XYZ file of C-alpha atoms in Angstrom:
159
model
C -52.260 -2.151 -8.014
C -51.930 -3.580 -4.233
C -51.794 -0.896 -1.063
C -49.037 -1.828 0.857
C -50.253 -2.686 4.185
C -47.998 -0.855 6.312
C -48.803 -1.127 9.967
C -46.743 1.702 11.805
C -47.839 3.067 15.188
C -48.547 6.756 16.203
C -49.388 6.723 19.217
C -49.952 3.862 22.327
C -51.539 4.325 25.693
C -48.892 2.416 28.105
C -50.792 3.036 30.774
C -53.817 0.902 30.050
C -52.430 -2.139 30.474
C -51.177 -0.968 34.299
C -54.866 0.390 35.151
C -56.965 -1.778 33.005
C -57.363 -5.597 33.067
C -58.073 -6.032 28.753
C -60.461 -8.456 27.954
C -61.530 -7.664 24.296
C -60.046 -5.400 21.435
C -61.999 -3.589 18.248
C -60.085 -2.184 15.311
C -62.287 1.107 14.238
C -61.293 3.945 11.958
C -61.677 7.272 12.844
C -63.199 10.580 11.451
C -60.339 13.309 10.882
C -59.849 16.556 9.487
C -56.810 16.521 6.487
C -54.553 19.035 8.670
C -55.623 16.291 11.696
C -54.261 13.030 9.861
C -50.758 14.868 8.640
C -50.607 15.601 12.473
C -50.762 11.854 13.608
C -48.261 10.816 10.415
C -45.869 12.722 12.275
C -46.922 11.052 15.816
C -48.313 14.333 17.589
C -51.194 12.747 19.487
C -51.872 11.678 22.919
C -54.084 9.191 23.891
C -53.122 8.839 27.666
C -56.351 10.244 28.720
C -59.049 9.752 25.925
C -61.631 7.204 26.771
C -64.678 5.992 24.294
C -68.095 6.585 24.718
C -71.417 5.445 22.646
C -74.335 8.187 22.468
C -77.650 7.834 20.401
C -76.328 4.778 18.449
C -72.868 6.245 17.759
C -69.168 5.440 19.250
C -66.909 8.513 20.178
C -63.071 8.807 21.255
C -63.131 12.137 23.756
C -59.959 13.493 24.947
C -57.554 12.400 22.607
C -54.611 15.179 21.866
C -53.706 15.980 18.314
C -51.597 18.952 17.735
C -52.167 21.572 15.536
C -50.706 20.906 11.977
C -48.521 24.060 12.115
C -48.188 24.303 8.161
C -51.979 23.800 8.203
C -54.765 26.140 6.738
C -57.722 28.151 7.896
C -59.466 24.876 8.442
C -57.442 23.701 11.061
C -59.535 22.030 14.132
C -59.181 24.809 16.988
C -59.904 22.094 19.849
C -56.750 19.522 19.500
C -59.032 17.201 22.575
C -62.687 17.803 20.580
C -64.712 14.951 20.292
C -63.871 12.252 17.274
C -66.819 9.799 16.275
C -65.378 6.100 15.744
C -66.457 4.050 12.406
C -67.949 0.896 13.430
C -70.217 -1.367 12.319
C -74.096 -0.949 14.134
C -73.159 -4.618 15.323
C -70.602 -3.907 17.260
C -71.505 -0.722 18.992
C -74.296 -2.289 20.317
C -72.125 -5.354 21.606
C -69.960 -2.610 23.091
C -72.843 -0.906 24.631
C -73.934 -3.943 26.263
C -70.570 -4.768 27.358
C -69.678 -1.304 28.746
C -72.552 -0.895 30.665
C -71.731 -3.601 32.945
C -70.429 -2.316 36.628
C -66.631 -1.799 36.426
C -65.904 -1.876 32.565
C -64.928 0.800 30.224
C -63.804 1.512 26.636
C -60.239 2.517 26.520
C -58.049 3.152 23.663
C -54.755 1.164 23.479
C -53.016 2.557 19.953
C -53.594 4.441 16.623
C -51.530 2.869 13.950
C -51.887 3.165 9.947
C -53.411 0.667 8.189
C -53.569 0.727 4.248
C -53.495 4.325 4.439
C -55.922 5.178 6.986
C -55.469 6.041 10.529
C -56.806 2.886 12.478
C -57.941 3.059 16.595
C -57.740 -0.116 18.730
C -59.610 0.031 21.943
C -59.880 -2.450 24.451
C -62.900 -3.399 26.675
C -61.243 -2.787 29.463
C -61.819 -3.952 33.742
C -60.200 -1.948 36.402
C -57.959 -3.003 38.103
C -57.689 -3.036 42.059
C -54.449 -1.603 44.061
C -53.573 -5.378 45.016
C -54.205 -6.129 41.502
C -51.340 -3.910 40.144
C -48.936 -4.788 42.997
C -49.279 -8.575 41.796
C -48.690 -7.695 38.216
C -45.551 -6.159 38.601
C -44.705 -8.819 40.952
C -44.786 -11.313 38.262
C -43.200 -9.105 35.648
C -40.336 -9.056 38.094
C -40.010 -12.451 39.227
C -40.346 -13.252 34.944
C -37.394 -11.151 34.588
C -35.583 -12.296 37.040
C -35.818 -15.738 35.639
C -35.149 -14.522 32.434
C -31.575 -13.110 33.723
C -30.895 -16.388 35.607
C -31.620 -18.414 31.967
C -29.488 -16.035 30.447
C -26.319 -15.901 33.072
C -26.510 -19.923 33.491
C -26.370 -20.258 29.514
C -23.375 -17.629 29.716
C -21.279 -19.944 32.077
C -22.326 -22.953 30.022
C -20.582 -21.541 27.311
């Protein structure tokens, strides 16, 4: 029999693409409790805050927000924002370590999804971005949809 390779997401940090200039994106799985996956199924997690980090070898996601299961048992994680070690291959956590400790770069998580039945983490090599940086993305998000709305009203008139 074939999984089904459903692709929904469960949770996506909007704010990464305003703060964060992304310049490369890993797919890694993640390890969770059972109480911790039925949690995310129903999309109670935050990832607004988390950021990755690699210690001794091995990549973790801190901060990330999962709520208690409430129909959970006595194994239930009592820290919803405890530390979550991120499977990836040895390759690429030491491409990521060389990448991330470059001056102005970080790891930042962009979206959990499911993937064939597993819960599935992209994060982003992400650059800050500057003040003036910000200002002219959204100036050329506007201007886009402003041309977009001119396309739109001149093809209405056409008609």
């Amino acid at each position: 029999m074939s999984k089904k390779s459903d692709s929904k997401v469960l949770a996506q940090n909007k704010k990464a693409s305003h703060d964060y200039f992304i310049e490369d994106t890993y797919e890694c799985g993640m390890v969770l409790t059972g109480t911790e996956i039925k949690s995310l199924r129903l999309g109670r997690a935050n990832i607004g805050d988390a950021f990755a980090t690699i210690r001794n070898g091995e990549a973790f996601i801190h901060n990330i927000h999962i709520s208690p299961f409430e129909q959970g048992n006595r194994f239930n994680p009592t820290d919803p924002t405890r530390a979550r070690k991120l499977l990836l291959k040895k390759v690429e956590i030491r491409k990521l370590l060389g990448l991330a400790k470059q001056e102005g770069y970080t790891l930042v998580p962009l979206k959990i999804y499911v993937r064939n039945g597993f819960a599935k983490l992209l994060i982003g090599l992400g650059r800050g971005k500057k003040q003036y940086d910000k200002r002219d993305t959204a100036a050329k998000r506007d201007a886009q949809r402003d041309i977009q709305r001119a396309l739109r009203e001149k093809q209405k008139v056409a008609r």
